[in-house]
């Protein structure tokens, strides 16, 4: 009985984490960076898809998809990881491959991508 209660408790803790999901496969139209504020070194990488992309999140805008914040002066593991993640969409865009994003929440009113998966069409 104790194991069942622990398993149930763990399930309830993981439900918010399971709310995120993958988009469908799409081709990239444009890539870019937007600054948070004028004269700032803080920026986020974004992807503009070609065509329609499923948006499992309830963000106000779906014209572009954000991929984590980066900063030219930050060397934290999270910032460095975000810089590395931007390489996969760049590869897909250059090679004409498709990508899909694992979304979890909104950042700057845009769907926020946590992971990227790439494939040849």
PDB file of C-alpha atoms in Angstrom:
ATOM      1  CA  UNK A   1       0.000   0.000   0.000  1.00  0.00           C
ATOM      2  CA  UNK A   2       2.885   2.342   0.817  1.00  0.00           C
ATOM      3  CA  UNK A   3       4.402   1.811  -2.651  1.00  0.00           C
ATOM      4  CA  UNK A   4       1.053   2.578  -4.284  1.00  0.00           C
ATOM      5  CA  UNK A   5       0.781   5.880  -2.403  1.00  0.00           C
ATOM      6  CA  UNK A   6       4.325   6.849  -3.379  1.00  0.00           C
ATOM      7  CA  UNK A   7       3.680   5.965  -7.032  1.00  0.00           C
ATOM      8  CA  UNK A   8       0.433   7.980  -7.033  1.00  0.00           C
ATOM      9  CA  UNK A   9       2.209  10.962  -5.472  1.00  0.00           C
ATOM     10  CA  UNK A  10       4.977  10.790  -8.109  1.00  0.00           C
ATOM     11  CA  UNK A  11       2.364  10.647 -10.870  1.00  0.00           C
ATOM     12  CA  UNK A  12       0.700  13.829  -9.606  1.00  0.00           C
ATOM     13  CA  UNK A  13       4.058  15.566  -9.483  1.00  0.00           C
ATOM     14  CA  UNK A  14       4.832  14.612 -13.072  1.00  0.00           C
ATOM     15  CA  UNK A  15       1.497  15.684 -14.606  1.00  0.00           C
ATOM     16  CA  UNK A  16       2.578  19.315 -15.233  1.00  0.00           C
ATOM     17  CA  UNK A  17       5.768  18.035 -16.868  1.00  0.00           C
ATOM     18  CA  UNK A  18       3.752  15.752 -19.149  1.00  0.00           C
ATOM     19  CA  UNK A  19       1.568  18.654 -20.334  1.00  0.00           C
ATOM     20  CA  UNK A  20       4.198  19.702 -22.876  1.00  0.00           C
ATOM     21  CA  UNK A  21       4.337  17.983 -26.233  1.00  0.00           C
ATOM     22  CA  UNK A  22       5.927  17.881 -29.681  1.00  0.00           C
ATOM     23  CA  UNK A  23       4.805  19.929 -32.676  1.00  0.00           C
ATOM     24  CA  UNK A  24       4.324  18.321 -36.056  1.00  0.00           C
ATOM     25  CA  UNK A  25       7.251  18.205 -38.510  1.00  0.00           C
ATOM     26  CA  UNK A  26       7.760  21.441 -40.450  1.00  0.00           C
ATOM     27  CA  UNK A  27      10.235  23.265 -42.667  1.00  0.00           C
ATOM     28  CA  UNK A  28      11.851  26.500 -41.545  1.00  0.00           C
ATOM     29  CA  UNK A  29      11.134  29.738 -43.391  1.00  0.00           C
ATOM     30  CA  UNK A  30      13.324  32.097 -41.318  1.00  0.00           C
ATOM     31  CA  UNK A  31      15.675  32.038 -38.319  1.00  0.00           C
ATOM     32  CA  UNK A  32      16.665  34.970 -36.150  1.00  0.00           C
ATOM     33  CA  UNK A  33      17.456  36.573 -32.807  1.00  0.00           C
ATOM     34  CA  UNK A  34      15.393  39.204 -30.988  1.00  0.00           C
ATOM     35  CA  UNK A  35      16.753  41.358 -28.190  1.00  0.00           C
ATOM     36  CA  UNK A  36      14.792  41.525 -24.931  1.00  0.00           C
ATOM     37  CA  UNK A  37      15.376  45.239 -24.605  1.00  0.00           C
ATOM     38  CA  UNK A  38      17.105  47.954 -26.579  1.00  0.00           C
ATOM     39  CA  UNK A  39      20.882  48.007 -25.928  1.00  0.00           C
ATOM     40  CA  UNK A  40      20.734  44.576 -24.267  1.00  0.00           C
ATOM     41  CA  UNK A  41      22.980  41.554 -24.698  1.00  0.00           C
ATOM     42  CA  UNK A  42      20.074  39.259 -23.750  1.00  0.00           C
ATOM     43  CA  UNK A  43      18.383  37.696 -26.776  1.00  0.00           C
ATOM     44  CA  UNK A  44      16.284  34.705 -27.759  1.00  0.00           C
ATOM     45  CA  UNK A  45      16.614  32.567 -30.860  1.00  0.00           C
ATOM     46  CA  UNK A  46      13.427  32.164 -32.883  1.00  0.00           C
ATOM     47  CA  UNK A  47      12.138  30.029 -35.740  1.00  0.00           C
ATOM     48  CA  UNK A  48       9.493  31.068 -38.256  1.00  0.00           C
ATOM     49  CA  UNK A  49       7.923  27.972 -39.829  1.00  0.00           C
ATOM     50  CA  UNK A  50       6.758  27.479 -43.386  1.00  0.00           C
ATOM     51  CA  UNK A  51       3.051  26.699 -43.305  1.00  0.00           C
ATOM     52  CA  UNK A  52       0.978  25.762 -40.289  1.00  0.00           C
ATOM     53  CA  UNK A  53       2.430  24.145 -37.167  1.00  0.00           C
ATOM     54  CA  UNK A  54       0.391  22.489 -34.449  1.00  0.00           C
ATOM     55  CA  UNK A  55       0.599  24.554 -31.282  1.00  0.00           C
ATOM     56  CA  UNK A  56      -0.157  22.457 -28.193  1.00  0.00           C
ATOM     57  CA  UNK A  57       0.522  25.492 -25.969  1.00  0.00           C
ATOM     58  CA  UNK A  58      -1.911  28.395 -25.472  1.00  0.00           C
ATOM     59  CA  UNK A  59       0.437  31.222 -26.390  1.00  0.00           C
ATOM     60  CA  UNK A  60      -0.914  34.451 -27.850  1.00  0.00           C
ATOM     61  CA  UNK A  61       1.360  34.326 -30.886  1.00  0.00           C
ATOM     62  CA  UNK A  62       2.316  31.385 -33.082  1.00  0.00           C
ATOM     63  CA  UNK A  63       4.016  33.311 -35.880  1.00  0.00           C
ATOM     64  CA  UNK A  64       7.389  32.261 -34.472  1.00  0.00           C
ATOM     65  CA  UNK A  65       8.725  29.768 -31.957  1.00  0.00           C
ATOM     66  CA  UNK A  66      11.272  30.766 -29.288  1.00  0.00           C
ATOM     67  CA  UNK A  67      14.249  28.629 -28.303  1.00  0.00           C
ATOM     68  CA  UNK A  68      15.618  29.756 -24.942  1.00  0.00           C
ATOM     69  CA  UNK A  69      17.447  32.885 -23.932  1.00  0.00           C
ATOM     70  CA  UNK A  70      21.093  33.502 -24.677  1.00  0.00           C
ATOM     71  CA  UNK A  71      23.516  36.205 -23.656  1.00  0.00           C
ATOM     72  CA  UNK A  72      26.892  37.176 -25.018  1.00  0.00           C
ATOM     73  CA  UNK A  73      28.227  37.614 -21.479  1.00  0.00           C
ATOM     74  CA  UNK A  74      26.648  34.597 -19.773  1.00  0.00           C
ATOM     75  CA  UNK A  75      28.473  31.292 -19.491  1.00  0.00           C
ATOM     76  CA  UNK A  76      25.920  29.436 -17.362  1.00  0.00           C
ATOM     77  CA  UNK A  77      25.173  25.884 -18.485  1.00  0.00           C
ATOM     78  CA  UNK A  78      21.610  26.851 -19.473  1.00  0.00           C
ATOM     79  CA  UNK A  79      22.759  29.770 -21.663  1.00  0.00           C
ATOM     80  CA  UNK A  80      25.473  27.661 -23.296  1.00  0.00           C
ATOM     81  CA  UNK A  81      22.947  24.882 -23.922  1.00  0.00           C
ATOM     82  CA  UNK A  82      20.585  27.348 -25.601  1.00  0.00           C
ATOM     83  CA  UNK A  83      23.394  28.488 -27.881  1.00  0.00           C
ATOM     84  CA  UNK A  84      24.096  24.863 -28.821  1.00  0.00           C
ATOM     85  CA  UNK A  85      20.407  24.099 -29.436  1.00  0.00           C
ATOM     86  CA  UNK A  86      20.263  26.876 -32.042  1.00  0.00           C
ATOM     87  CA  UNK A  87      22.711  24.898 -34.203  1.00  0.00           C
ATOM     88  CA  UNK A  88      20.163  22.178 -35.047  1.00  0.00           C
ATOM     89  CA  UNK A  89      17.565  24.498 -36.610  1.00  0.00           C
ATOM     90  CA  UNK A  90      20.388  26.250 -38.463  1.00  0.00           C
ATOM     91  CA  UNK A  91      21.524  22.903 -39.885  1.00  0.00           C
ATOM     92  CA  UNK A  92      17.947  21.983 -40.835  1.00  0.00           C
ATOM     93  CA  UNK A  93      17.364  25.370 -42.483  1.00  0.00           C
ATOM     94  CA  UNK A  94      20.598  25.188 -44.471  1.00  0.00           C
ATOM     95  CA  UNK A  95      20.088  21.569 -45.577  1.00  0.00           C
ATOM     96  CA  UNK A  96      16.347  21.929 -46.265  1.00  0.00           C
ATOM     97  CA  UNK A  97      15.471  19.331 -43.616  1.00  0.00           C
ATOM     98  CA  UNK A  98      12.421  19.274 -41.380  1.00  0.00           C
ATOM     99  CA  UNK A  99      12.304  19.857 -37.634  1.00  0.00           C
ATOM    100  CA  UNK A 100       9.868  19.559 -34.798  1.00  0.00           C
ATOM    101  CA  UNK A 101       9.990  21.206 -31.401  1.00  0.00           C
ATOM    102  CA  UNK A 102       9.181  19.966 -27.938  1.00  0.00           C
ATOM    103  CA  UNK A 103       7.193  22.845 -26.473  1.00  0.00           C
ATOM    104  CA  UNK A 104       6.749  23.659 -22.821  1.00  0.00           C
ATOM    105  CA  UNK A 105       5.014  26.915 -21.973  1.00  0.00           C
ATOM    106  CA  UNK A 106       5.331  30.370 -23.483  1.00  0.00           C
ATOM    107  CA  UNK A 107       8.205  32.833 -23.511  1.00  0.00           C
ATOM    108  CA  UNK A 108       7.593  36.399 -24.761  1.00  0.00           C
ATOM    109  CA  UNK A 109       4.054  35.210 -25.700  1.00  0.00           C
ATOM    110  CA  UNK A 110       5.625  32.713 -28.112  1.00  0.00           C
ATOM    111  CA  UNK A 111       5.611  28.904 -27.829  1.00  0.00           C
ATOM    112  CA  UNK A 112       8.831  27.968 -26.033  1.00  0.00           C
ATOM    113  CA  UNK A 113      10.852  25.119 -27.515  1.00  0.00           C
ATOM    114  CA  UNK A 114      12.926  23.004 -25.119  1.00  0.00           C
ATOM    115  CA  UNK A 115      14.179  20.364 -27.521  1.00  0.00           C
ATOM    116  CA  UNK A 116      14.668  20.076 -31.262  1.00  0.00           C
ATOM    117  CA  UNK A 117      14.495  17.003 -33.465  1.00  0.00           C
ATOM    118  CA  UNK A 118      15.749  17.073 -37.078  1.00  0.00           C
ATOM    119  CA  UNK A 119      15.102  14.735 -40.008  1.00  0.00           C
ATOM    120  CA  UNK A 120      15.630  14.583 -43.765  1.00  0.00           C
ATOM    121  CA  UNK A 121      12.337  14.927 -45.668  1.00  0.00           C
TER     122      UNK A 121
END
